PDB file of C-alpha atoms in Angstrom:
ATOM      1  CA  UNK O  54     -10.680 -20.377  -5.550  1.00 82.00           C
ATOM      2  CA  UNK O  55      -9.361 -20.441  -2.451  1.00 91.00           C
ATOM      3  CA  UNK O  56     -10.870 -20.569   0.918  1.00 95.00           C
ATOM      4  CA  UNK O  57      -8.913 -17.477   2.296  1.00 95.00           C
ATOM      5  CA  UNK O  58     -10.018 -15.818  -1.064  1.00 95.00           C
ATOM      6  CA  UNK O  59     -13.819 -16.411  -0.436  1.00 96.00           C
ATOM      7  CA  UNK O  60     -13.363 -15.333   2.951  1.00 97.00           C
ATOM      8  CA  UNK O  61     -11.716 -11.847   2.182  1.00 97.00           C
ATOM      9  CA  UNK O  62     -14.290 -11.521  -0.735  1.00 96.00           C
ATOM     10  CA  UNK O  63     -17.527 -12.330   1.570  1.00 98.00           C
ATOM     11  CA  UNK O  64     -15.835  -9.508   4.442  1.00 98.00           C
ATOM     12  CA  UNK O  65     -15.251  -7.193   1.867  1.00 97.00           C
ATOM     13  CA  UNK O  66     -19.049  -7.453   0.691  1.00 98.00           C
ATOM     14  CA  UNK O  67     -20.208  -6.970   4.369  1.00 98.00           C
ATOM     15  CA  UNK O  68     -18.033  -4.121   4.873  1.00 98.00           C
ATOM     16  CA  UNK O  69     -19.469  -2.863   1.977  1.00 97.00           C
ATOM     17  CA  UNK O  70     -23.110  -2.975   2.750  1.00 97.00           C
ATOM     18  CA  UNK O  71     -22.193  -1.734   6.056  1.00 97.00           C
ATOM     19  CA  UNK O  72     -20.312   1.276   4.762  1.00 96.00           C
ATOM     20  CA  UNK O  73     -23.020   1.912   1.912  1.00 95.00           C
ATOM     21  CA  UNK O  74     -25.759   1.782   5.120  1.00 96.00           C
ATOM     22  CA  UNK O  75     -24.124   4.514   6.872  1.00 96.00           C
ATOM     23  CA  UNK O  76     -23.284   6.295   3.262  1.00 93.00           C
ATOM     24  CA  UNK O  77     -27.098   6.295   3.299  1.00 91.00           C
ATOM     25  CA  UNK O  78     -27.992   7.599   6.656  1.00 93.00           C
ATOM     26  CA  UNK O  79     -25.387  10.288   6.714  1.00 91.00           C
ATOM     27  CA  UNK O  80     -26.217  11.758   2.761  1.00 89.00           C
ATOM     28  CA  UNK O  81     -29.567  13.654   4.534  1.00 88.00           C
ATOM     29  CA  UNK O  82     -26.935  15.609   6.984  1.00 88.00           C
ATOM     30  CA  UNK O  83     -24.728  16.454   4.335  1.00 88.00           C
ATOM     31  CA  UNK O  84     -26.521  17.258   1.103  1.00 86.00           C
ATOM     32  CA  UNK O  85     -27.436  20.250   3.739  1.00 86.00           C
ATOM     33  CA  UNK O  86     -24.094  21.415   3.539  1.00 88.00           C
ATOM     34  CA  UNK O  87     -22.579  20.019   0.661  1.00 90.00           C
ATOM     35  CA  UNK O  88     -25.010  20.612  -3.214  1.00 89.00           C
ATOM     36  CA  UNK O  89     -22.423  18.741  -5.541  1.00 88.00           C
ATOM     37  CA  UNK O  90     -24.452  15.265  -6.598  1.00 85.00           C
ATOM     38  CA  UNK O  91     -20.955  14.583  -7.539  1.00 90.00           C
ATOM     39  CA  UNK O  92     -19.760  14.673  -4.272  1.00 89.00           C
ATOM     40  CA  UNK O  93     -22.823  12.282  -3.057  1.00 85.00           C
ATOM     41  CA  UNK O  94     -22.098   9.433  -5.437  1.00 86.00           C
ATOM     42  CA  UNK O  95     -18.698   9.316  -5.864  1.00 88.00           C
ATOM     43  CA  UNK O  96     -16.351  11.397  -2.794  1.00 89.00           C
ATOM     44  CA  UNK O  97     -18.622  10.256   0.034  1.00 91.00           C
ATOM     45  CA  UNK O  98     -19.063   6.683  -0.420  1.00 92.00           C
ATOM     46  CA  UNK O  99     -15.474   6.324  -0.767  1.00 93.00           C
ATOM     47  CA  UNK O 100     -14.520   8.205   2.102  1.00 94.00           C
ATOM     48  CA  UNK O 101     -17.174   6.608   4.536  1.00 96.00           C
ATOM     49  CA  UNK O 102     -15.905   3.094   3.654  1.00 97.00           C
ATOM     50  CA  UNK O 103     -12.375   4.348   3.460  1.00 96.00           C
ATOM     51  CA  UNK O 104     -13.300   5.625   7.123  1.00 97.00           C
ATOM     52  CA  UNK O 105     -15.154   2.633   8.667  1.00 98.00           C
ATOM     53  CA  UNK O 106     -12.593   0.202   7.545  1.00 98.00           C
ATOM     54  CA  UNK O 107      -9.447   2.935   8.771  1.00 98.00           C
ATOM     55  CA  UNK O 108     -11.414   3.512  12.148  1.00 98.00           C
ATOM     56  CA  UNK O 109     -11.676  -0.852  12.553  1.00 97.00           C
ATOM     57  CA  UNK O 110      -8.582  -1.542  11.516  1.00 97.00           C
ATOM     58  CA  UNK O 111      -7.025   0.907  13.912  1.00 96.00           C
ATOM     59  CA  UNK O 112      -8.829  -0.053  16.882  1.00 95.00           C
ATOM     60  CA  UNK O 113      -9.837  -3.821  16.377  1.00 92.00           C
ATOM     61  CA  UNK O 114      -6.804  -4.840  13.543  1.00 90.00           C
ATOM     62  CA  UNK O 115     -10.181  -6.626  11.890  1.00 95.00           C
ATOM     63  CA  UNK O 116     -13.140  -4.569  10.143  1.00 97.00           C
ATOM     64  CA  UNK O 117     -16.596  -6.469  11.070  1.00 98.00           C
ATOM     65  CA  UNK O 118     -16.714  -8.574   8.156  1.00 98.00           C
ATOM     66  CA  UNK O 119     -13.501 -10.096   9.010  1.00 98.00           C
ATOM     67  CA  UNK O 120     -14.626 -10.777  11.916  1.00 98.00           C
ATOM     68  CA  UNK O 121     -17.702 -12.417  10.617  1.00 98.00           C
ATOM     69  CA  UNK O 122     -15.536 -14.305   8.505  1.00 98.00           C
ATOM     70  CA  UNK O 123     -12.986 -15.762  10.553  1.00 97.00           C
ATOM     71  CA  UNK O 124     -10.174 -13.262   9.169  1.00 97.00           C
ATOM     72  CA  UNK O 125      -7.880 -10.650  10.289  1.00 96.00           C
ATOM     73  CA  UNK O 126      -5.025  -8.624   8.810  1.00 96.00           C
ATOM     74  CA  UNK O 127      -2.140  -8.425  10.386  1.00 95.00           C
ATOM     75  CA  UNK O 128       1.616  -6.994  10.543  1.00 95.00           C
ATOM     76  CA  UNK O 129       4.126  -9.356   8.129  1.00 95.00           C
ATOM     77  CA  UNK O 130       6.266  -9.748  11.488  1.00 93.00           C
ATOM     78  CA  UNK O 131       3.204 -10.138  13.435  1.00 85.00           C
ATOM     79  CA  UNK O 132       3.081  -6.698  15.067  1.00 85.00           C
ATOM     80  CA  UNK O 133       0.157  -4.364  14.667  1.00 89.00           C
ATOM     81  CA  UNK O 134      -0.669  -2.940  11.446  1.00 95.00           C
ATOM     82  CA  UNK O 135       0.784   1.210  11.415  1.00 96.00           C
ATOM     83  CA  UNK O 136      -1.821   3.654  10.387  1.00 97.00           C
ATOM     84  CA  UNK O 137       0.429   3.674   7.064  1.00 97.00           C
ATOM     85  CA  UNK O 138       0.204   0.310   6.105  1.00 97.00           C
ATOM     86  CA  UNK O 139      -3.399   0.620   6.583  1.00 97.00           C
ATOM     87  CA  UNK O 140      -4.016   3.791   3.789  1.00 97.00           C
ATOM     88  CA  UNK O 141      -1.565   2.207   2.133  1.00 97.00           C
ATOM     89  CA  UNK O 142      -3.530  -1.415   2.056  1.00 97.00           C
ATOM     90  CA  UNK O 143      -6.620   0.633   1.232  1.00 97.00           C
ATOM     91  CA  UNK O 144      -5.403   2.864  -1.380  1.00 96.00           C
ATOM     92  CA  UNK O 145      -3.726   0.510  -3.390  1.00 97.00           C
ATOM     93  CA  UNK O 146      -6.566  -2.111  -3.146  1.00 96.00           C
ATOM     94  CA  UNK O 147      -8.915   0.559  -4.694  1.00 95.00           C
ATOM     95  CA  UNK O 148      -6.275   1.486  -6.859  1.00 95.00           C
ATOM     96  CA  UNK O 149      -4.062   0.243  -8.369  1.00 96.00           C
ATOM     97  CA  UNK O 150      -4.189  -3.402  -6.911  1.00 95.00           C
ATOM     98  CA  UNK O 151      -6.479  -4.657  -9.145  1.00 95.00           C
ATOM     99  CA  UNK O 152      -4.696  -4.039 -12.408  1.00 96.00           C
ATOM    100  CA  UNK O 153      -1.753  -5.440 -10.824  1.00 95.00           C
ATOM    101  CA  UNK O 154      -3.409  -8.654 -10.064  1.00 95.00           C
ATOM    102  CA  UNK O 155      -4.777  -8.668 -13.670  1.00 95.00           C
ATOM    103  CA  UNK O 156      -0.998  -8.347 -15.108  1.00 95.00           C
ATOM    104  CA  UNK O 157       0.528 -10.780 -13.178  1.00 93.00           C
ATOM    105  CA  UNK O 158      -2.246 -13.370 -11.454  1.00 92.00           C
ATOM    106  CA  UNK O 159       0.254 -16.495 -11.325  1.00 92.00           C
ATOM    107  CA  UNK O 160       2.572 -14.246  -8.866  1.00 93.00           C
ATOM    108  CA  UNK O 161       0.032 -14.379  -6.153  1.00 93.00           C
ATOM    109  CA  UNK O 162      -1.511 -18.087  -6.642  1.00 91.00           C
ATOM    110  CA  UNK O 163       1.089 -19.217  -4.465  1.00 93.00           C
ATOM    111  CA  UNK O 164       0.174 -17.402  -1.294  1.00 94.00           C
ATOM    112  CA  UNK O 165      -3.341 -19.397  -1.777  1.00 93.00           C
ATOM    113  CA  UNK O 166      -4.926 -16.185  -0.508  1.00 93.00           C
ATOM    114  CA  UNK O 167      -3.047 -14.908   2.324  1.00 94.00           C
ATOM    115  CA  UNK O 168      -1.506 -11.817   0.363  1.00 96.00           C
ATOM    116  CA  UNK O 169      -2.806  -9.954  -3.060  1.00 96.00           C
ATOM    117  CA  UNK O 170      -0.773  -6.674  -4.705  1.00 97.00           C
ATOM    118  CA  UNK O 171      -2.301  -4.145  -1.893  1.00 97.00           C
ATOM    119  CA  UNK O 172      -0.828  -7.233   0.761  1.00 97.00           C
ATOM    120  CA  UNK O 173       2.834  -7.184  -0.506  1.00 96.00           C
ATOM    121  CA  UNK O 174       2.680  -3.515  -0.958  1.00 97.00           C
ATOM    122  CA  UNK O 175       1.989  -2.000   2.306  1.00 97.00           C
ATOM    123  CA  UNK O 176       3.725  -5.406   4.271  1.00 97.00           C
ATOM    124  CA  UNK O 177       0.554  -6.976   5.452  1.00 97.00           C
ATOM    125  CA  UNK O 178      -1.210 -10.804   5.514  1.00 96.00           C
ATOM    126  CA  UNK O 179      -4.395 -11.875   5.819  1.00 96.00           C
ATOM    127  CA  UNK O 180      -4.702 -14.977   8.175  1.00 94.00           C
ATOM    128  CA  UNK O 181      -7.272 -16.833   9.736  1.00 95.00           C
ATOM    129  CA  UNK O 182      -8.159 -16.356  13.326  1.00 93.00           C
ATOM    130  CA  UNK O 183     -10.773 -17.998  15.666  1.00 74.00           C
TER     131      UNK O 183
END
């Protein structure tokens, strides 16, 4: 595995407990106004990490775990990311990504970690920063 690869996968577990902390604190404040259970376990988590990670990536072009880690993502051409490329880096990770990667995993082996489907589909690289 690569070391980009560990990276990404040790700031998307941080992101994760972070988002699953605040998923926690704010389910009091909204099972008051919203009764589905579905909507607790499955819509909210989703949408508070979907959130968090929109919100960083917006402001900071890193979420915290990158940070942590060393990482950011950033423009293909360098520029900063669009709010598109960002739902669109999200999405398809969540998504569809995944399968893709399982299809085809030689296809991204060369980028040694840089780029994965949800990378080359919205334009984006991950890189490491200091």
């Amino acid at each position: 595995m690569y070391e980009l690869t560990k990276k990404r996968a040790k700031a998307l577990l941080i992101d994760s407990a972070i988002a699953t902390t605040v998923s926690f604190a704010l389910e009091p404040l909204l099972k008051k106004k919203i009764k589905s259970p579905f909507f607790h376990a499955m819509v909210s988590p989703h949408l508070v990490f979907w959130g968090l990670e929109y919100a960083q990536l917006r402001m900071n072009g890193q979420t915290a775990g990158q940070k942590m880690m060393g990482i950011a993502l950033k423009d293909e051409a360098g520029g900063e990311l669009s709010s598109e490329q960002i739902l669109k880096h999200i999405v398809y990770r969540d998504t569809i990504g995944p399968l893709m990667y399982a299809k085809d995993r030689s296809r991204y082996d060369k980028y040694k970690g840089e780029k994965y489907p949800n990378d080359l589909y919205a334009h984006t690289v991950v890189e490491k920063v200091d």
